[in-house]
Short mmCIF file of C-alpha atoms in Angstrom, two decimals:
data_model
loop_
_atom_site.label_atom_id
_atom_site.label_comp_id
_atom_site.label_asym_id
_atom_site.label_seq_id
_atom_site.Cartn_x
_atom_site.Cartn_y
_atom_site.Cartn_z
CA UNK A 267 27.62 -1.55 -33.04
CA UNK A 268 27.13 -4.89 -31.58
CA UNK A 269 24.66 -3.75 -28.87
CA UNK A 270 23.12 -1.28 -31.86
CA UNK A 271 22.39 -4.66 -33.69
CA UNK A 272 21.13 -6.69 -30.71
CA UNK A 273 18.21 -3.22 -30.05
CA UNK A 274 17.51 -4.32 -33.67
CA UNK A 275 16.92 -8.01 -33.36
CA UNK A 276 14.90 -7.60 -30.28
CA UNK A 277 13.08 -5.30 -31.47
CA UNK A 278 11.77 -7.31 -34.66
CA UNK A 279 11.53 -10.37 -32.31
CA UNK A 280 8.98 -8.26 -29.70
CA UNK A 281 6.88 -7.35 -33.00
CA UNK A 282 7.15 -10.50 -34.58
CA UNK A 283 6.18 -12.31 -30.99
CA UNK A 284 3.26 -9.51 -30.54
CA UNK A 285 2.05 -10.04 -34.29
CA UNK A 286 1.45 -13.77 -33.97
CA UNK A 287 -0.45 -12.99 -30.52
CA UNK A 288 -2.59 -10.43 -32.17
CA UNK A 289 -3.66 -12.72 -34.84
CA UNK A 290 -3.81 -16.02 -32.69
CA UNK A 291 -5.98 -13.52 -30.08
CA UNK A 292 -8.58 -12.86 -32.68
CA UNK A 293 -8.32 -16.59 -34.34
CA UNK A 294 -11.11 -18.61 -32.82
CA UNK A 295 -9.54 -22.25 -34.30
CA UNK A 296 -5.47 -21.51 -33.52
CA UNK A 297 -4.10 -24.30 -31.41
CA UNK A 298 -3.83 -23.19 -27.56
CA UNK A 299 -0.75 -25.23 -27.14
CA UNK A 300 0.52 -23.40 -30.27
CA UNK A 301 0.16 -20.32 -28.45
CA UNK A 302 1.78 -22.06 -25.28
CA UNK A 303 4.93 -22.58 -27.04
CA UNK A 304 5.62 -19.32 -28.55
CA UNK A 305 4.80 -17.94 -24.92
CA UNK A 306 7.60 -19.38 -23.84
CA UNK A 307 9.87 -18.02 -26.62
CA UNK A 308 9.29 -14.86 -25.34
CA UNK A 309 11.91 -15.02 -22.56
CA UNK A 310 14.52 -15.05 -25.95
CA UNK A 311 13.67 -11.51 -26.49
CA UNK A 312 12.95 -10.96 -22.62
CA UNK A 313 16.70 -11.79 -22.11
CA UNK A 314 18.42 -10.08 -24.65
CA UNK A 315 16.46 -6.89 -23.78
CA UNK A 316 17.71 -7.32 -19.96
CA UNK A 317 21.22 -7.32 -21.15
CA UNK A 318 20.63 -4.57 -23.14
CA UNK A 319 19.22 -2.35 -20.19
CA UNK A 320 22.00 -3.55 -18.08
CA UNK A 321 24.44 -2.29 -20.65
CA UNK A 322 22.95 0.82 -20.95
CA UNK A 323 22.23 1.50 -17.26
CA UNK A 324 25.33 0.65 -15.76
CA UNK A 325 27.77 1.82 -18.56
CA UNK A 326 30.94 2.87 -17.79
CA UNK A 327 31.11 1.81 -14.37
CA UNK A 328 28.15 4.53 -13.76
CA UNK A 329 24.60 4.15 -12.85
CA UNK A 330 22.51 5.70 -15.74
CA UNK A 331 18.31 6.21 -15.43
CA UNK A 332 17.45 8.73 -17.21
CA UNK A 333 13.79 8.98 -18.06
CA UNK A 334 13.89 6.77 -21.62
CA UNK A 335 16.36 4.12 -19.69
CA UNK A 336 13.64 3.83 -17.12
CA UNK A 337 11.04 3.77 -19.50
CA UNK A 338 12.58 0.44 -20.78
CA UNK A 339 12.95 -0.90 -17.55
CA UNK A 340 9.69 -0.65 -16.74
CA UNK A 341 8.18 -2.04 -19.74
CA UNK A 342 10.99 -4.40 -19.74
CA UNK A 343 9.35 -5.86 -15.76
CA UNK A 344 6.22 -5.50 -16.65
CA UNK A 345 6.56 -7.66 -19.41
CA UNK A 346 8.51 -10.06 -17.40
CA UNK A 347 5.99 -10.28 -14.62
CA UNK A 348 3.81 -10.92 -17.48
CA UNK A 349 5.48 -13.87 -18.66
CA UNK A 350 6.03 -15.54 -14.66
CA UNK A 351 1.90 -14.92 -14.04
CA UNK A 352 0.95 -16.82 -17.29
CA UNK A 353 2.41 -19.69 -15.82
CA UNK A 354 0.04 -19.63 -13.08
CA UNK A 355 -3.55 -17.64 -14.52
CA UNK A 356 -4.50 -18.13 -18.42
CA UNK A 357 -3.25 -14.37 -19.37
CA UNK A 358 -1.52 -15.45 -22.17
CA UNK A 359 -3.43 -13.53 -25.19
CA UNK A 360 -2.33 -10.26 -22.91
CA UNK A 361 1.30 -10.50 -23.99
CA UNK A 362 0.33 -8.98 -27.18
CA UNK A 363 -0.92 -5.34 -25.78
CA UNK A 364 2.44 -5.38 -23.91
CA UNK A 365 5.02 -6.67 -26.30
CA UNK A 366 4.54 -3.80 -28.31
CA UNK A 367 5.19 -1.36 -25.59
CA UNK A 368 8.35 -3.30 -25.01
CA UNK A 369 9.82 -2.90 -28.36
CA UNK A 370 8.79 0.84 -28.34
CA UNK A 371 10.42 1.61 -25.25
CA UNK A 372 13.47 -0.08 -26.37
CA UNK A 373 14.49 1.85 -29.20
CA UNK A 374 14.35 5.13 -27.03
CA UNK A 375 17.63 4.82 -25.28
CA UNK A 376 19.21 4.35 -28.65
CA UNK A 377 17.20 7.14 -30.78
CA UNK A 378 17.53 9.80 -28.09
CA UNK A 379 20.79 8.66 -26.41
CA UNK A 380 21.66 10.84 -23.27
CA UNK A 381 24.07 10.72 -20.05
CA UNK A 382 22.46 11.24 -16.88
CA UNK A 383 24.53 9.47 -14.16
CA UNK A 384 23.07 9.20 -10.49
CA UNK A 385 25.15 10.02 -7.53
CA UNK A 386 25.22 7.92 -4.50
CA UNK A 387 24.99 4.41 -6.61
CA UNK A 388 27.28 2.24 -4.93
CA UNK A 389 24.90 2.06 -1.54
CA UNK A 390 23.13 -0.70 -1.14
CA UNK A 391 20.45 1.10 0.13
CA UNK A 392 19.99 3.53 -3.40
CA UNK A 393 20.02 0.54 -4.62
CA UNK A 394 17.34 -1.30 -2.82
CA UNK A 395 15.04 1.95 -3.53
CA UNK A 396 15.50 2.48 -7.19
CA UNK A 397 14.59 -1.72 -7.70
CA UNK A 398 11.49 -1.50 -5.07
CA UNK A 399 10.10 1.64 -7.14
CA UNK A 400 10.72 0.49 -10.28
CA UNK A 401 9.03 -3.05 -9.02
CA UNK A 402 6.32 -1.09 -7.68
CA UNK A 403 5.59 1.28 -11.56
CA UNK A 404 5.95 -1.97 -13.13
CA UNK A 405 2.96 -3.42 -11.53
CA UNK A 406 1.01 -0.37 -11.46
CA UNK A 407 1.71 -0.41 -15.53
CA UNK A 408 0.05 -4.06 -15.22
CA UNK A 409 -3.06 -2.52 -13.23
CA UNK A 410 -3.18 0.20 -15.58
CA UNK A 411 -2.93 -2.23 -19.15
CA UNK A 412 -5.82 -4.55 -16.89
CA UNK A 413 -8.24 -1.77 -16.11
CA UNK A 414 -8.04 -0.40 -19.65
CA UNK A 415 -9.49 -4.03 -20.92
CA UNK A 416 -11.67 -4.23 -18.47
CA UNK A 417 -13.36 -1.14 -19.16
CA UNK A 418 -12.68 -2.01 -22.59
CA UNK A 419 -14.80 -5.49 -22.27
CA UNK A 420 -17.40 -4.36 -20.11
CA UNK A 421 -18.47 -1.53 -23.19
CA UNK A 422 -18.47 -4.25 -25.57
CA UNK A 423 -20.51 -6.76 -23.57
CA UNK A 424 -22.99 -4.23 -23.12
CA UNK A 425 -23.22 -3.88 -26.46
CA UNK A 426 -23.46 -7.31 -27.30
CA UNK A 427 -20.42 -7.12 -29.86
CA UNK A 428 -17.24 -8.11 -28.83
CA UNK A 429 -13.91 -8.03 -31.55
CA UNK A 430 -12.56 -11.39 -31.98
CA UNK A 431 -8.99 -10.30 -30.63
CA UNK A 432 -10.75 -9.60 -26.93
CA UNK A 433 -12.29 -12.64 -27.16
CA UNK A 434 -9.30 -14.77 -26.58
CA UNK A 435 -8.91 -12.41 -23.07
CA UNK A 436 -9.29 -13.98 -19.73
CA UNK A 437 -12.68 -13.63 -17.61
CA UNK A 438 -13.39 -10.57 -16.20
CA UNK A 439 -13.27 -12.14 -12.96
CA UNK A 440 -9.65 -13.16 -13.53
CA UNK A 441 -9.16 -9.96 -14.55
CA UNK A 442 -10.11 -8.49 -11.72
CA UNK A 443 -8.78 -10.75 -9.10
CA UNK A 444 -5.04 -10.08 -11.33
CA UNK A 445 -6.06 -5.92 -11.29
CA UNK A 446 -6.33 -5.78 -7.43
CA UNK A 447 -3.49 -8.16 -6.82
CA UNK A 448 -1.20 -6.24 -8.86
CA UNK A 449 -2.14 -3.08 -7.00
CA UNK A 450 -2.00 -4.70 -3.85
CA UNK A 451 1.46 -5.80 -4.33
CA UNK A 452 2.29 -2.48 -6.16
CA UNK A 453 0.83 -0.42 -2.81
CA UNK A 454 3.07 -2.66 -0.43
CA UNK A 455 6.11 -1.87 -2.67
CA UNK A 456 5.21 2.01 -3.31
CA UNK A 457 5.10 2.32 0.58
CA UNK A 458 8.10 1.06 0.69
CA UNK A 459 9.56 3.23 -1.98
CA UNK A 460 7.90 6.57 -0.05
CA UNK A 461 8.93 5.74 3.07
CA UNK A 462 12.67 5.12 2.50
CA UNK A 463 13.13 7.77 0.31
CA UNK A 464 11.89 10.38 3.76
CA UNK A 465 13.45 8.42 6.25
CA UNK A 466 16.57 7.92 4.91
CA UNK A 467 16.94 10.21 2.56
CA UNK A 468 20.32 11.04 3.21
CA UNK A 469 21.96 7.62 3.47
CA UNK A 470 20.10 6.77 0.01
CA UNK A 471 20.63 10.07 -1.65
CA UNK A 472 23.22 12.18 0.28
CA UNK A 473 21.13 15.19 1.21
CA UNK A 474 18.18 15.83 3.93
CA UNK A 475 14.55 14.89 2.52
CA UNK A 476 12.77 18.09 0.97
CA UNK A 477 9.10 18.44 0.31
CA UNK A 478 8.90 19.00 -3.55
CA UNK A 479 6.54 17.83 -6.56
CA UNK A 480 8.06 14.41 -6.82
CA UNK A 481 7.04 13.86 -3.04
CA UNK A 482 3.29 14.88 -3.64
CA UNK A 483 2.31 13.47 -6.55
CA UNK A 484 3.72 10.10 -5.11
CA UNK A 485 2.20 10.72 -2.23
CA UNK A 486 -0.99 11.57 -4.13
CA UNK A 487 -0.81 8.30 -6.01
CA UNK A 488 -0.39 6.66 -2.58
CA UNK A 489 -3.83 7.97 -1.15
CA UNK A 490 -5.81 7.20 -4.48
CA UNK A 491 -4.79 3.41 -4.06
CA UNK A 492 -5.46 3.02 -0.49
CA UNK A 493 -8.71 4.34 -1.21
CA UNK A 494 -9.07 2.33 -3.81
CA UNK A 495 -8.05 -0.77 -1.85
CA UNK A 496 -10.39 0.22 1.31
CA UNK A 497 -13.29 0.54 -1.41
CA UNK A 498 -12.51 -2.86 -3.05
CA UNK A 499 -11.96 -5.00 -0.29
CA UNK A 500 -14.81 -3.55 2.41
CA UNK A 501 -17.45 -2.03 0.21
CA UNK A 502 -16.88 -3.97 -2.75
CA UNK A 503 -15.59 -1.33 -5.26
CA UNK A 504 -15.25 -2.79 -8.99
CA UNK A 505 -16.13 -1.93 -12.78
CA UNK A 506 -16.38 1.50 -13.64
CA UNK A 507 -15.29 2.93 -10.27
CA UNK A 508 -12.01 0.45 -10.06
CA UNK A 509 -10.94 1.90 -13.64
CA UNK A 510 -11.54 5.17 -12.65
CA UNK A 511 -9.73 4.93 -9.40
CA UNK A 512 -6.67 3.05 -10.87
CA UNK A 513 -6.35 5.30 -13.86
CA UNK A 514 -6.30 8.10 -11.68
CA UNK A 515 -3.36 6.96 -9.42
CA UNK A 516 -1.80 5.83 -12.14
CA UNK A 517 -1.36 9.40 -13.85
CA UNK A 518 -0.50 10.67 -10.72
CA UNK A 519 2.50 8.21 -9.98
CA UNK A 520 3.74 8.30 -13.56
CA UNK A 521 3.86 12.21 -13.18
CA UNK A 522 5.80 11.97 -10.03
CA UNK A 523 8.51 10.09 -11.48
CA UNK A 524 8.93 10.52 -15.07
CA UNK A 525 6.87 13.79 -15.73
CA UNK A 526 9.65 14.98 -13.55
CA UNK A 527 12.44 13.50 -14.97
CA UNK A 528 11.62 14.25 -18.25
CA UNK A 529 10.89 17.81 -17.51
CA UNK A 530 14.62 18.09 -15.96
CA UNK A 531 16.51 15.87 -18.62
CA UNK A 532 14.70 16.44 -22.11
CA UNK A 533 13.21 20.40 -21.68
CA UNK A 534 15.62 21.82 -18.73
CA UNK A 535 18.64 19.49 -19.62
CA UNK A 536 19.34 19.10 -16.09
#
């Protein structure tokens, strides 16, 4: 009960906090240092959703990530890497396209409770793994939210009409620069992920690596944003083909993960 009505207060806290964003976004007079200060009020609900993932996770002594308890985690760092940047780049009005996903993805635990306990938990290298990948999705889930406004802001410029609430949005520029830094990062930490999970497959998860779906969409995702990267940095890849490119790899590392794990847990009830 008490952790039922902490979901709840967090939950009106993200949408109250992604609200006032919405409206300050598309209000051309609101006071920037308004906006400032409830930034930083953010890390209330930040930190009471952290404590609810690591109750849920890590109840009963266990180590539970099933799909919807990694959903929240991810949404959960990607809003937190949200609120660390906007300290250092003016990304503020962008907490209010990911608050929401916050508070969505932290009812699911609750509505569609489930058990699915990982073996092999108490290595530090599992551990290691599981927080480098889920590092590396969150970040990819920042590429993803940035290439959607860009694409998003380019259509509108081009049109000459652009709704108040993307006007508040930082330059594309900044955009940009954020987009290609996040997947930078991201690719460094996605290596990572790949390459421990073949090489030591057996220390982290108790059995010899095996080629299966998980393996190649990853490693599918992989080759879309080193090609992507290559493109960007030497022949100057941006815009439309960026999007494209990140969208793409995107889709193709969310279905190695949790288009697996949902298939197992929620339609095989593995």
């Amino acid at each position: 009960m008490p952790n039922l009505l902490l979901s709840f207060v967090t939950f009106v806290a993200y949408v109250l906090l992604a609200a006032y964003f919405w409206r300050a976004n598309a209000c051309a007079d609101c006071d920037a240092r308004w906006r400032g200060a409830v930034g930083h009020l953010t890390l209330i609900p930040i930190t009471l959703h952290g404590y609810l993932l690591w109750q849920g996770i890590f109840a009963g002594g266990g180590f539970d990530l099933g799909v919807y308890n990694a959903l929240s985690l991810i949404a959960w760092l990607t809003l937190l890497v949200y609120w660390v940047a906007r300290f250092f780049y003016p990304i503020g009005g962008l907490q209010a396209l990911v608050l929401p996903m916050a508070a969505v993805t932290l009812l699911l635990p609750g509505v569609f409770p489930a058990d699915h306990q990982l073996a092999h938990t108490d290595m530090l290298a599992f551990k290691i793994h599981i927080a480098v990948a889920m590092l590396a999705y969150s970040l990819f889930t920042i590429a993803m939210v940035h290439a959607i406004l860009i694409s998003l802001v380019e259509k509108r410029l081009r049109h000459a009409t652009l709704p108040r609430v993307l006007r508040n949005l930082p330059p594309l520029m900044t955009m940009e620069t954020l987009l290609f830094r996040m997947i930078g990062i991201g690719f460094v930490l996605l290596t990572l992920t790949l390459a421990s999970g073949i090489l030591f497959s057996e220390e982290i998860f108790g059995k010899v690596w095996q080629f299966n779906h998980k393996i190649l969409f990853g490693f599918i995702s992989w080759c879309v944003f080193a090609v992507l990267l290559y493109g960007h940095y030497f022949y100057g890849w941006r815009g439309k083909i960026a999007v494209r490119w990140t969208v793409s790899g995107f889709v193709f590392l969310m279905m190695a993960y949790l288009g697996s794990k949902f298939v197992l847990e929620q339609l095989l009830h593995r």
